[in-house]
mmCIF file of C-alpha atoms in Angstrom:
data_model
loop_
_atom_site.group_PDB
_atom_site.id
_atom_site.type_symbol
_atom_site.label_atom_id
_atom_site.label_comp_id
_atom_site.label_asym_id
_atom_site.label_seq_id
_atom_site.Cartn_x
_atom_site.Cartn_y
_atom_site.Cartn_z
ATOM 1 C CA UNK E 151 -180.432 64.492 -211.471
ATOM 2 C CA UNK E 152 -183.893 66.065 -211.787
ATOM 3 C CA UNK E 153 -183.894 66.978 -208.080
ATOM 4 C CA UNK E 154 -180.380 68.408 -208.279
ATOM 5 C CA UNK E 155 -181.320 70.633 -211.232
ATOM 6 C CA UNK E 156 -184.198 72.094 -209.223
ATOM 7 C CA UNK E 157 -181.950 72.557 -206.185
ATOM 8 C CA UNK E 158 -179.405 74.335 -208.358
ATOM 9 C CA UNK E 159 -182.048 76.754 -209.614
ATOM 10 C CA UNK E 160 -183.179 77.467 -206.040
ATOM 11 C CA UNK E 161 -179.607 78.050 -204.848
ATOM 12 C CA UNK E 162 -178.766 80.432 -207.683
ATOM 13 C CA UNK E 163 -181.954 82.479 -207.229
ATOM 14 C CA UNK E 164 -181.695 82.584 -203.437
ATOM 15 C CA UNK E 165 -177.983 83.447 -203.428
ATOM 16 C CA UNK E 166 -178.418 86.366 -205.838
ATOM 17 C CA UNK E 167 -181.401 87.767 -203.915
ATOM 18 C CA UNK E 168 -179.696 87.331 -200.544
ATOM 19 C CA UNK E 169 -176.454 88.824 -201.865
ATOM 20 C CA UNK E 170 -178.293 91.862 -203.192
ATOM 21 C CA UNK E 171 -180.128 92.353 -199.895
ATOM 22 C CA UNK E 172 -176.855 92.071 -197.981
ATOM 23 C CA UNK E 173 -175.296 94.821 -200.125
ATOM 24 C CA UNK E 174 -178.330 97.057 -199.527
ATOM 25 C CA UNK E 175 -177.794 96.571 -195.783
ATOM 26 C CA UNK E 176 -174.186 97.690 -196.120
ATOM 27 C CA UNK E 177 -172.543 94.248 -195.919
ATOM 28 C CA UNK E 178 -170.586 92.166 -198.473
ATOM 29 C CA UNK E 179 -172.906 90.065 -200.651
ATOM 30 C CA UNK E 180 -171.127 86.882 -199.549
ATOM 31 C CA UNK E 181 -172.589 87.263 -196.042
ATOM 32 C CA UNK E 182 -176.117 87.040 -197.442
ATOM 33 C CA UNK E 183 -175.165 83.997 -199.526
ATOM 34 C CA UNK E 184 -173.798 82.214 -196.463
ATOM 35 C CA UNK E 185 -176.846 82.985 -194.343
ATOM 36 C CA UNK E 186 -179.365 82.003 -197.022
ATOM 37 C CA UNK E 187 -177.606 78.627 -197.160
ATOM 38 C CA UNK E 188 -178.536 78.083 -193.512
ATOM 39 C CA UNK E 189 -182.149 79.008 -194.266
ATOM 40 C CA UNK E 190 -182.357 76.653 -197.246
ATOM 41 C CA UNK E 191 -180.521 73.825 -195.485
ATOM 42 C CA UNK E 192 -181.703 71.138 -193.040
ATOM 43 C CA UNK E 193 -181.212 73.409 -190.017
ATOM 44 C CA UNK E 194 -184.182 75.660 -190.994
ATOM 45 C CA UNK E 195 -186.392 75.033 -194.053
ATOM 46 C CA UNK E 196 -184.867 71.751 -195.197
ATOM 47 C CA UNK E 197 -185.415 72.571 -198.879
ATOM 48 C CA UNK E 198 -181.901 71.470 -199.821
ATOM 49 C CA UNK E 199 -179.738 68.780 -198.279
ATOM 50 C CA UNK E 200 -176.011 68.307 -198.721
ATOM 51 C CA UNK E 201 -175.304 65.808 -201.493
ATOM 52 C CA UNK E 202 -172.162 64.498 -203.137
ATOM 53 C CA UNK E 203 -172.995 66.304 -206.382
ATOM 54 C CA UNK E 204 -173.549 69.603 -204.566
ATOM 55 C CA UNK E 205 -170.288 69.116 -202.670
ATOM 56 C CA UNK E 206 -168.358 68.566 -205.916
ATOM 57 C CA UNK E 207 -169.920 71.689 -207.456
ATOM 58 C CA UNK E 208 -168.889 73.577 -204.339
ATOM 59 C CA UNK E 209 -165.283 72.364 -204.604
ATOM 60 C CA UNK E 210 -165.083 73.537 -208.209
ATOM 61 C CA UNK E 211 -166.481 76.886 -207.060
ATOM 62 C CA UNK E 212 -163.753 77.518 -204.479
ATOM 63 C CA UNK E 213 -161.046 76.365 -206.911
ATOM 64 C CA UNK E 214 -162.278 78.818 -209.575
ATOM 65 C CA UNK E 215 -162.600 81.577 -206.970
ATOM 66 C CA UNK E 216 -158.935 81.255 -205.994
ATOM 67 C CA UNK E 217 -157.906 80.838 -209.642
ATOM 68 C CA UNK E 218 -159.561 84.177 -210.425
ATOM 69 C CA UNK E 219 -157.807 85.717 -207.404
ATOM 70 C CA UNK E 220 -154.464 84.608 -208.838
ATOM 71 C CA UNK E 221 -155.363 86.144 -212.201
ATOM 72 C CA UNK E 222 -156.157 89.446 -210.468
ATOM 73 C CA UNK E 223 -153.082 89.564 -208.230
ATOM 74 C CA UNK E 224 -150.764 92.513 -208.783
ATOM 75 C CA UNK E 225 -147.474 90.639 -209.333
ATOM 76 C CA UNK E 226 -145.214 93.606 -208.551
ATOM 77 C CA UNK E 227 -147.135 94.306 -205.353
ATOM 78 C CA UNK E 228 -147.051 90.601 -204.497
ATOM 79 C CA UNK E 229 -143.243 90.618 -204.676
ATOM 80 C CA UNK E 230 -143.023 93.705 -202.501
ATOM 81 C CA UNK E 231 -145.402 92.164 -199.937
ATOM 82 C CA UNK E 232 -143.240 89.082 -199.299
ATOM 83 C CA UNK E 233 -141.822 90.293 -195.978
ATOM 84 C CA UNK E 234 -145.209 91.544 -194.802
ATOM 85 C CA UNK E 235 -146.847 88.229 -195.743
ATOM 86 C CA UNK E 236 -144.283 86.363 -193.652
ATOM 87 C CA UNK E 237 -144.959 88.581 -190.619
ATOM 88 C CA UNK E 238 -148.730 88.195 -191.003
ATOM 89 C CA UNK E 239 -148.585 84.458 -191.755
ATOM 90 C CA UNK E 240 -146.333 83.494 -188.857
ATOM 91 C CA UNK E 241 -147.986 85.921 -186.434
ATOM 92 C CA UNK E 242 -151.350 84.427 -187.367
ATOM 93 C CA UNK E 243 -150.056 80.944 -186.567
ATOM 94 C CA UNK E 244 -147.915 81.394 -183.454
ATOM 95 C CA UNK E 245 -150.389 83.382 -181.339
ATOM 96 C CA UNK E 246 -153.441 81.114 -181.976
ATOM 97 C CA UNK E 247 -151.314 77.986 -181.538
ATOM 98 C CA UNK E 248 -149.877 78.997 -178.157
ATOM 99 C CA UNK E 249 -153.142 80.218 -176.639
ATOM 100 C CA UNK E 250 -155.197 77.333 -178.065
ATOM 101 C CA UNK E 251 -152.728 74.835 -176.595
ATOM 102 C CA UNK E 252 -153.024 76.509 -173.181
ATOM 103 C CA UNK E 253 -156.832 76.497 -173.340
ATOM 104 C CA UNK E 254 -156.768 72.841 -174.428
ATOM 105 C CA UNK E 255 -154.714 71.921 -171.362
ATOM 106 C CA UNK E 256 -157.107 73.922 -169.152
ATOM 107 C CA UNK E 257 -159.999 71.935 -170.665
ATOM 108 C CA UNK E 258 -158.179 68.728 -169.613
ATOM 109 C CA UNK E 259 -157.194 67.674 -173.132
ATOM 110 C CA UNK E 260 -154.200 65.388 -173.459
ATOM 111 C CA UNK E 261 -150.976 67.019 -174.658
ATOM 112 C CA UNK E 262 -151.475 65.616 -178.164
ATOM 113 C CA UNK E 263 -155.098 66.763 -178.282
ATOM 114 C CA UNK E 264 -154.121 70.254 -177.100
ATOM 115 C CA UNK E 265 -151.384 70.476 -179.728
ATOM 116 C CA UNK E 266 -153.850 69.360 -182.379
ATOM 117 C CA UNK E 267 -156.371 71.998 -181.226
ATOM 118 C CA UNK E 268 -153.620 74.603 -181.538
ATOM 119 C CA UNK E 269 -152.938 73.599 -185.138
ATOM 120 C CA UNK E 270 -156.644 73.519 -185.973
ATOM 121 C CA UNK E 271 -157.277 77.065 -184.783
ATOM 122 C CA UNK E 272 -154.088 78.309 -186.462
ATOM 123 C CA UNK E 273 -155.306 77.276 -189.915
ATOM 124 C CA UNK E 274 -156.419 79.910 -192.417
ATOM 125 C CA UNK E 275 -158.533 79.553 -195.535
ATOM 126 C CA UNK E 276 -159.063 82.877 -197.268
ATOM 127 C CA UNK E 277 -161.491 81.741 -199.963
ATOM 128 C CA UNK E 278 -164.269 83.641 -198.175
ATOM 129 C CA UNK E 279 -162.030 86.631 -197.512
ATOM 130 C CA UNK E 280 -161.011 86.813 -201.176
ATOM 131 C CA UNK E 281 -164.586 87.507 -202.228
ATOM 132 C CA UNK E 282 -164.994 90.118 -199.508
ATOM 133 C CA UNK E 283 -161.705 91.763 -200.537
ATOM 134 C CA UNK E 284 -162.939 91.830 -204.116
ATOM 135 C CA UNK E 285 -166.226 93.492 -203.147
ATOM 136 C CA UNK E 286 -164.417 95.995 -200.912
ATOM 137 C CA UNK E 287 -161.998 96.760 -203.789
ATOM 138 C CA UNK E 288 -159.022 95.689 -201.673
ATOM 139 C CA UNK E 289 -157.892 92.576 -203.548
ATOM 140 C CA UNK E 290 -155.256 94.356 -205.674
ATOM 141 C CA UNK E 291 -153.957 96.537 -202.843
ATOM 142 C CA UNK E 292 -150.880 95.913 -200.708
ATOM 143 C CA UNK E 293 -153.207 94.642 -197.992
ATOM 144 C CA UNK E 294 -154.863 92.171 -200.362
ATOM 145 C CA UNK E 295 -151.631 90.741 -201.724
ATOM 146 C CA UNK E 296 -150.203 90.480 -198.199
ATOM 147 C CA UNK E 297 -153.230 88.446 -197.122
ATOM 148 C CA UNK E 298 -152.934 86.076 -200.078
ATOM 149 C CA UNK E 299 -149.215 85.575 -199.522
ATOM 150 C CA UNK E 300 -149.738 84.987 -195.801
ATOM 151 C CA UNK E 301 -152.434 82.408 -196.546
ATOM 152 C CA UNK E 302 -150.019 80.417 -198.723
ATOM 153 C CA UNK E 303 -147.375 80.494 -195.960
ATOM 154 C CA UNK E 304 -149.970 79.492 -193.356
ATOM 155 C CA UNK E 305 -151.212 76.558 -195.415
ATOM 156 C CA UNK E 306 -147.749 75.107 -196.029
ATOM 157 C CA UNK E 307 -146.453 75.502 -192.462
ATOM 158 C CA UNK E 308 -149.636 74.156 -190.859
ATOM 159 C CA UNK E 309 -149.715 71.084 -193.100
ATOM 160 C CA UNK E 310 -146.036 70.308 -192.395
ATOM 161 C CA UNK E 311 -146.610 70.821 -188.664
ATOM 162 C CA UNK E 312 -149.640 68.514 -188.840
ATOM 163 C CA UNK E 313 -147.527 65.844 -190.544
ATOM 164 C CA UNK E 314 -144.930 66.230 -187.787
ATOM 165 C CA UNK E 315 -147.603 65.834 -185.089
ATOM 166 C CA UNK E 316 -149.204 62.855 -186.823
ATOM 167 C CA UNK E 317 -145.813 61.159 -187.067
ATOM 168 C CA UNK E 318 -146.064 60.615 -183.306
ATOM 169 C CA UNK E 319 -149.516 59.049 -183.544
ATOM 170 C CA UNK E 320 -149.416 57.241 -186.897
ATOM 171 C CA UNK E 321 -146.481 55.130 -187.985
ATOM 172 C CA UNK E 322 -147.543 55.475 -191.628
ATOM 173 C CA UNK E 323 -146.776 59.204 -191.701
ATOM 174 C CA UNK E 324 -143.181 59.965 -192.730
ATOM 175 C CA UNK E 325 -142.252 63.575 -192.062
ATOM 176 C CA UNK E 326 -139.337 63.656 -194.506
ATOM 177 C CA UNK E 327 -141.561 62.364 -197.310
ATOM 178 C CA UNK E 328 -144.258 64.925 -196.522
ATOM 179 C CA UNK E 329 -141.827 67.855 -196.587
ATOM 180 C CA UNK E 330 -140.134 66.573 -199.748
ATOM 181 C CA UNK E 331 -143.469 66.259 -201.593
ATOM 182 C CA UNK E 332 -144.433 69.815 -200.703
ATOM 183 C CA UNK E 333 -141.043 71.188 -201.689
ATOM 184 C CA UNK E 334 -141.263 69.394 -205.035
ATOM 185 C CA UNK E 335 -144.764 70.787 -205.585
ATOM 186 C CA UNK E 336 -143.705 74.409 -205.131
ATOM 187 C CA UNK E 337 -140.482 74.040 -207.090
ATOM 188 C CA UNK E 338 -142.341 72.185 -209.846
ATOM 189 C CA UNK E 339 -145.246 74.625 -210.110
ATOM 190 C CA UNK E 340 -142.926 77.643 -210.169
ATOM 191 C CA UNK E 341 -140.882 76.131 -212.994
ATOM 192 C CA UNK E 342 -143.958 74.950 -214.918
ATOM 193 C CA UNK E 343 -145.702 78.284 -214.401
ATOM 194 C CA UNK E 344 -142.663 80.170 -215.615
ATOM 195 C CA UNK E 345 -141.652 78.064 -218.626
ATOM 196 C CA UNK E 346 -144.455 75.661 -219.598
ATOM 197 C CA UNK E 347 -147.686 77.636 -219.026
ATOM 198 C CA UNK E 348 -146.972 80.427 -221.581
ATOM 199 C CA UNK E 349 -145.857 77.842 -224.165
ATOM 200 C CA UNK E 350 -148.927 75.660 -223.501
ATOM 201 C CA UNK E 351 -151.364 78.567 -223.886
ATOM 202 C CA UNK E 352 -149.823 79.615 -227.196
ATOM 203 C CA UNK E 353 -149.914 76.063 -228.590
ATOM 204 C CA UNK E 354 -153.466 75.174 -227.524
ATOM 205 C CA UNK E 355 -154.976 78.467 -228.687
ATOM 206 C CA UNK E 356 -153.950 77.579 -232.260
ATOM 207 C CA UNK E 357 -156.349 74.632 -232.354
ATOM 208 C CA UNK E 358 -159.336 75.030 -234.681
ATOM 209 C CA UNK E 359 -162.015 74.659 -231.988
ATOM 210 C CA UNK E 360 -164.006 77.143 -229.932
ATOM 211 C CA UNK E 361 -162.891 78.671 -226.605
ATOM 212 C CA UNK E 362 -159.402 77.141 -226.707
ATOM 213 C CA UNK E 363 -157.950 79.856 -224.440
ATOM 214 C CA UNK E 364 -160.522 79.363 -221.685
ATOM 215 C CA UNK E 365 -160.273 75.579 -221.910
ATOM 216 C CA UNK E 366 -156.474 75.603 -221.730
ATOM 217 C CA UNK E 367 -156.580 77.977 -218.742
ATOM 218 C CA UNK E 368 -159.003 75.691 -216.920
ATOM 219 C CA UNK E 369 -156.797 72.687 -217.685
ATOM 220 C CA UNK E 370 -153.872 74.473 -216.050
ATOM 221 C CA UNK E 371 -156.029 75.436 -213.058
ATOM 222 C CA UNK E 372 -157.337 71.923 -212.444
ATOM 223 C CA UNK E 373 -153.960 70.231 -212.985
ATOM 224 C CA UNK E 374 -152.273 72.566 -210.490
ATOM 225 C CA UNK E 375 -155.151 72.020 -208.023
ATOM 226 C CA UNK E 376 -154.890 68.251 -208.436
ATOM 227 C CA UNK E 377 -151.163 68.118 -207.739
ATOM 228 C CA UNK E 378 -151.609 70.419 -204.750
ATOM 229 C CA UNK E 379 -154.115 67.960 -203.273
ATOM 230 C CA UNK E 380 -151.891 65.017 -204.213
ATOM 231 C CA UNK E 381 -148.968 66.469 -202.252
ATOM 232 C CA UNK E 382 -151.113 67.299 -199.219
ATOM 233 C CA UNK E 383 -151.551 71.009 -199.932
ATOM 234 C CA UNK E 384 -155.012 72.525 -200.304
ATOM 235 C CA UNK E 385 -156.317 72.546 -203.890
ATOM 236 C CA UNK E 386 -157.058 76.272 -203.576
ATOM 237 C CA UNK E 387 -153.316 76.991 -203.242
ATOM 238 C CA UNK E 388 -152.638 75.123 -206.488
ATOM 239 C CA UNK E 389 -155.450 77.011 -208.219
ATOM 240 C CA UNK E 390 -154.120 80.337 -206.949
ATOM 241 C CA UNK E 391 -150.603 79.568 -208.227
ATOM 242 C CA UNK E 392 -152.113 78.588 -211.596
ATOM 243 C CA UNK E 393 -153.831 81.965 -211.762
ATOM 244 C CA UNK E 394 -150.593 83.780 -210.947
ATOM 245 C CA UNK E 395 -148.803 81.741 -213.653
ATOM 246 C CA UNK E 396 -151.270 82.920 -216.302
ATOM 247 C CA UNK E 397 -151.190 86.419 -214.817
ATOM 248 C CA UNK E 398 -147.631 86.909 -216.116
ATOM 249 C CA UNK E 399 -148.686 86.113 -219.714
ATOM 250 C CA UNK E 400 -150.354 88.335 -222.293
ATOM 251 C CA UNK E 401 -153.538 86.261 -222.005
ATOM 252 C CA UNK E 402 -154.400 87.258 -218.438
ATOM 253 C CA UNK E 403 -157.118 89.858 -219.133
ATOM 254 C CA UNK E 404 -159.039 87.716 -221.598
ATOM 255 C CA UNK E 405 -158.763 84.630 -219.398
ATOM 256 C CA UNK E 406 -159.921 86.547 -216.315
ATOM 257 C CA UNK E 407 -163.042 87.907 -218.038
ATOM 258 C CA UNK E 408 -164.066 84.452 -219.225
ATOM 259 C CA UNK E 409 -163.271 82.698 -215.934
ATOM 260 C CA UNK E 410 -165.119 85.357 -213.939
ATOM 261 C CA UNK E 411 -168.234 84.881 -216.095
ATOM 262 C CA UNK E 412 -168.294 81.114 -215.605
ATOM 263 C CA UNK E 413 -167.351 81.217 -211.924
ATOM 264 C CA UNK E 414 -169.764 83.859 -210.676
ATOM 265 C CA UNK E 415 -172.718 82.718 -212.770
ATOM 266 C CA UNK E 416 -172.934 79.248 -211.216
ATOM 267 C CA UNK E 417 -170.017 77.662 -209.334
ATOM 268 C CA UNK E 418 -169.050 80.380 -206.829
ATOM 269 C CA UNK E 419 -172.657 81.073 -205.676
ATOM 270 C CA UNK E 420 -173.081 77.333 -205.083
ATOM 271 C CA UNK E 421 -169.862 77.281 -203.031
ATOM 272 C CA UNK E 422 -170.890 80.097 -200.708
ATOM 273 C CA UNK E 423 -174.471 78.887 -200.272
ATOM 274 C CA UNK E 424 -173.430 75.270 -199.712
ATOM 275 C CA UNK E 425 -171.357 76.295 -196.675
ATOM 276 C CA UNK E 426 -174.566 77.360 -194.965
ATOM 277 C CA UNK E 427 -176.415 74.293 -196.224
ATOM 278 C CA UNK E 428 -173.773 71.978 -194.736
ATOM 279 C CA UNK E 429 -174.106 73.548 -191.263
ATOM 280 C CA UNK E 430 -175.578 71.000 -188.855
ATOM 281 C CA UNK E 431 -176.929 72.330 -185.551
ATOM 282 C CA UNK E 432 -178.845 69.293 -184.283
ATOM 283 C CA UNK E 433 -177.854 68.522 -180.681
ATOM 284 C CA UNK E 434 -175.266 71.261 -180.661
ATOM 285 C CA UNK E 435 -177.037 73.170 -177.864
ATOM 286 C CA UNK E 436 -175.334 70.959 -175.272
ATOM 287 C CA UNK E 437 -171.968 72.426 -176.251
ATOM 288 C CA UNK E 438 -172.806 76.103 -176.732
ATOM 289 C CA UNK E 439 -170.462 77.218 -173.944
ATOM 290 C CA UNK E 440 -167.507 75.330 -175.460
ATOM 291 C CA UNK E 441 -168.339 76.622 -178.943
ATOM 292 C CA UNK E 442 -168.437 80.185 -177.578
ATOM 293 C CA UNK E 443 -165.078 79.803 -175.797
ATOM 294 C CA UNK E 444 -163.293 78.307 -178.809
ATOM 295 C CA UNK E 445 -164.900 80.751 -181.251
ATOM 296 C CA UNK E 446 -163.771 83.773 -179.243
ATOM 297 C CA UNK E 447 -160.339 82.178 -178.855
ATOM 298 C CA UNK E 448 -160.014 81.545 -182.606
ATOM 299 C CA UNK E 449 -161.197 85.025 -183.614
ATOM 300 C CA UNK E 450 -159.266 87.069 -181.048
ATOM 301 C CA UNK E 451 -155.944 85.228 -181.345
ATOM 302 C CA UNK E 452 -155.994 85.202 -185.141
ATOM 303 C CA UNK E 453 -156.949 88.871 -185.258
ATOM 304 C CA UNK E 454 -154.227 89.753 -182.742
ATOM 305 C CA UNK E 455 -151.478 87.570 -184.217
ATOM 306 C CA UNK E 456 -151.967 88.545 -187.853
ATOM 307 C CA UNK E 457 -152.811 92.134 -186.953
ATOM 308 C CA UNK E 458 -149.635 92.590 -184.917
ATOM 309 C CA UNK E 459 -147.647 90.982 -187.729
ATOM 310 C CA UNK E 460 -149.153 93.484 -190.176
ATOM 311 C CA UNK E 461 -148.379 96.389 -187.848
ATOM 312 C CA UNK E 462 -144.749 95.244 -187.534
ATOM 313 C CA UNK E 463 -144.626 95.176 -191.355
ATOM 314 C CA UNK E 464 -145.535 98.865 -191.445
ATOM 315 C CA UNK E 465 -149.304 98.904 -191.980
ATOM 316 C CA UNK E 466 -151.615 101.370 -190.243
ATOM 317 C CA UNK E 467 -153.762 100.103 -187.378
ATOM 318 C CA UNK E 468 -156.885 100.126 -189.587
ATOM 319 C CA UNK E 469 -155.159 98.121 -192.293
ATOM 320 C CA UNK E 470 -153.631 95.780 -189.703
ATOM 321 C CA UNK E 471 -157.059 95.040 -188.261
ATOM 322 C CA UNK E 472 -158.419 94.467 -191.765
ATOM 323 C CA UNK E 473 -155.602 92.042 -192.554
ATOM 324 C CA UNK E 474 -156.096 90.271 -189.223
ATOM 325 C CA UNK E 475 -159.826 89.993 -189.905
ATOM 326 C CA UNK E 476 -159.251 88.454 -193.328
ATOM 327 C CA UNK E 477 -157.007 85.779 -191.782
ATOM 328 C CA UNK E 478 -159.646 84.639 -189.265
ATOM 329 C CA UNK E 479 -161.662 82.015 -191.210
ATOM 330 C CA UNK E 480 -160.388 78.443 -190.749
ATOM 331 C CA UNK E 481 -162.526 77.147 -193.638
ATOM 332 C CA UNK E 482 -161.976 73.923 -195.520
ATOM 333 C CA UNK E 483 -158.341 73.633 -194.359
ATOM 334 C CA UNK E 484 -159.485 73.203 -190.752
ATOM 335 C CA UNK E 485 -162.351 70.932 -191.856
ATOM 336 C CA UNK E 486 -159.870 68.600 -193.537
ATOM 337 C CA UNK E 487 -157.670 68.659 -190.442
ATOM 338 C CA UNK E 488 -160.662 67.977 -188.181
ATOM 339 C CA UNK E 489 -161.578 64.917 -190.255
ATOM 340 C CA UNK E 490 -157.999 63.669 -189.873
ATOM 341 C CA UNK E 491 -158.209 64.249 -186.123
ATOM 342 C CA UNK E 492 -161.451 62.307 -185.930
ATOM 343 C CA UNK E 493 -159.950 59.339 -187.786
ATOM 344 C CA UNK E 494 -156.857 59.429 -185.549
ATOM 345 C CA UNK E 495 -158.874 59.626 -182.298
ATOM 346 C CA UNK E 496 -157.482 63.077 -181.513
ATOM 347 C CA UNK E 497 -161.059 64.363 -181.652
ATOM 348 C CA UNK E 498 -164.202 62.714 -180.336
ATOM 349 C CA UNK E 499 -167.377 62.795 -182.445
ATOM 350 C CA UNK E 500 -168.788 65.476 -180.142
ATOM 351 C CA UNK E 501 -165.627 67.576 -180.338
ATOM 352 C CA UNK E 502 -165.639 67.224 -184.122
ATOM 353 C CA UNK E 503 -169.148 68.741 -184.219
ATOM 354 C CA UNK E 504 -167.969 71.568 -181.948
ATOM 355 C CA UNK E 505 -165.009 72.316 -184.227
ATOM 356 C CA UNK E 506 -167.268 72.402 -187.299
ATOM 357 C CA UNK E 507 -169.499 74.937 -185.511
ATOM 358 C CA UNK E 508 -166.454 77.032 -184.548
ATOM 359 C CA UNK E 509 -165.230 77.012 -188.159
ATOM 360 C CA UNK E 510 -168.624 78.297 -189.287
ATOM 361 C CA UNK E 511 -168.625 81.029 -186.623
ATOM 362 C CA UNK E 512 -165.173 82.245 -187.708
ATOM 363 C CA UNK E 513 -166.418 82.439 -191.291
ATOM 364 C CA UNK E 514 -169.484 84.502 -190.394
ATOM 365 C CA UNK E 515 -167.542 86.787 -188.020
ATOM 366 C CA UNK E 516 -164.887 87.585 -190.634
ATOM 367 C CA UNK E 517 -167.083 89.573 -192.991
ATOM 368 C CA UNK E 518 -168.440 92.316 -190.688
ATOM 369 C CA UNK E 519 -164.965 92.740 -189.142
ATOM 370 C CA UNK E 520 -163.392 93.170 -192.578
ATOM 371 C CA UNK E 521 -166.055 95.659 -193.620
ATOM 372 C CA UNK E 522 -165.529 97.694 -190.459
ATOM 373 C CA UNK E 523 -161.723 97.608 -190.642
ATOM 374 C CA UNK E 524 -161.364 98.434 -194.336
ATOM 375 C CA UNK E 525 -164.033 101.145 -194.339
ATOM 376 C CA UNK E 526 -161.456 103.889 -193.810
ATOM 377 C CA UNK E 527 -159.494 102.681 -196.865
ATOM 378 C CA UNK E 528 -162.461 102.826 -199.233
#
């Protein structure tokens, strides 16, 4: 515990300094936080190593980040962006999937391995993009709500498609059960968010203890995140829905201010910095050509697919490129899928390391592209 406390102090100081420097250089602060993680981690200075405690802190950070995004979402704009989100979400899945499958076949993957590669590079995790959108003052815009809606669509479809693929390789996976669990999750959370959440907040805030509103909001966030994970959906989607549920109540402004204070003072900086800390580059030089090919493939196809979807939905080319850029990072969704692929022998240990490197590259590439694309909207 003593070592972890010191590591936490180092991470918080380094992330704030690096974030400030990044802003001075004209980039989102999150880029500096990601890069300083690499410097602090085993790949460079070795001051901080990935631990289970640090990983758990990081998970809480991304959950709170998406919870805050839900609290900030413009509900009316979110409803209007439904069609656009569908175009962006499906465009950002179909194009990467098709081209990744073709490249997989060209690299002499088996059909199942090529299909799995297609799903991997179709995944989207916008936790990084959310922070960049926030800094660029785009989170509450039509573009921001379209991105968030598309990410939810992407997550659900990719997970169902993965279950379908795994049903051919693992007899324990039942596609009907998987789809049913996800349907029940969304139906259940919508009903609970609509009817139960407002009632729960009113009841708990009457208790004669301190910070009852914040505590009750966090309970809702973590319960939604838990059931999302339990049904095979990313915890960040559950946290985002929890935020939207509170957003429609009269408590949203007060909850957001308190959650933002807690999140950005400790948990969110740890999340961003830990991504860089977890990057492992030992022995990766033997696969630089493959990493380059797959990274370019992931970035270009995601940018094109989501960008074209946004253009078809009526956005300008600048906004379409910004939306496409925000959909690029594969993040923890792809990491979870890669671990499943490794366990199911759809990925070798070497290919798993390559995929992890590609995921990190997509994360780093997203931020400058978003800054460049959204500049004209600022």
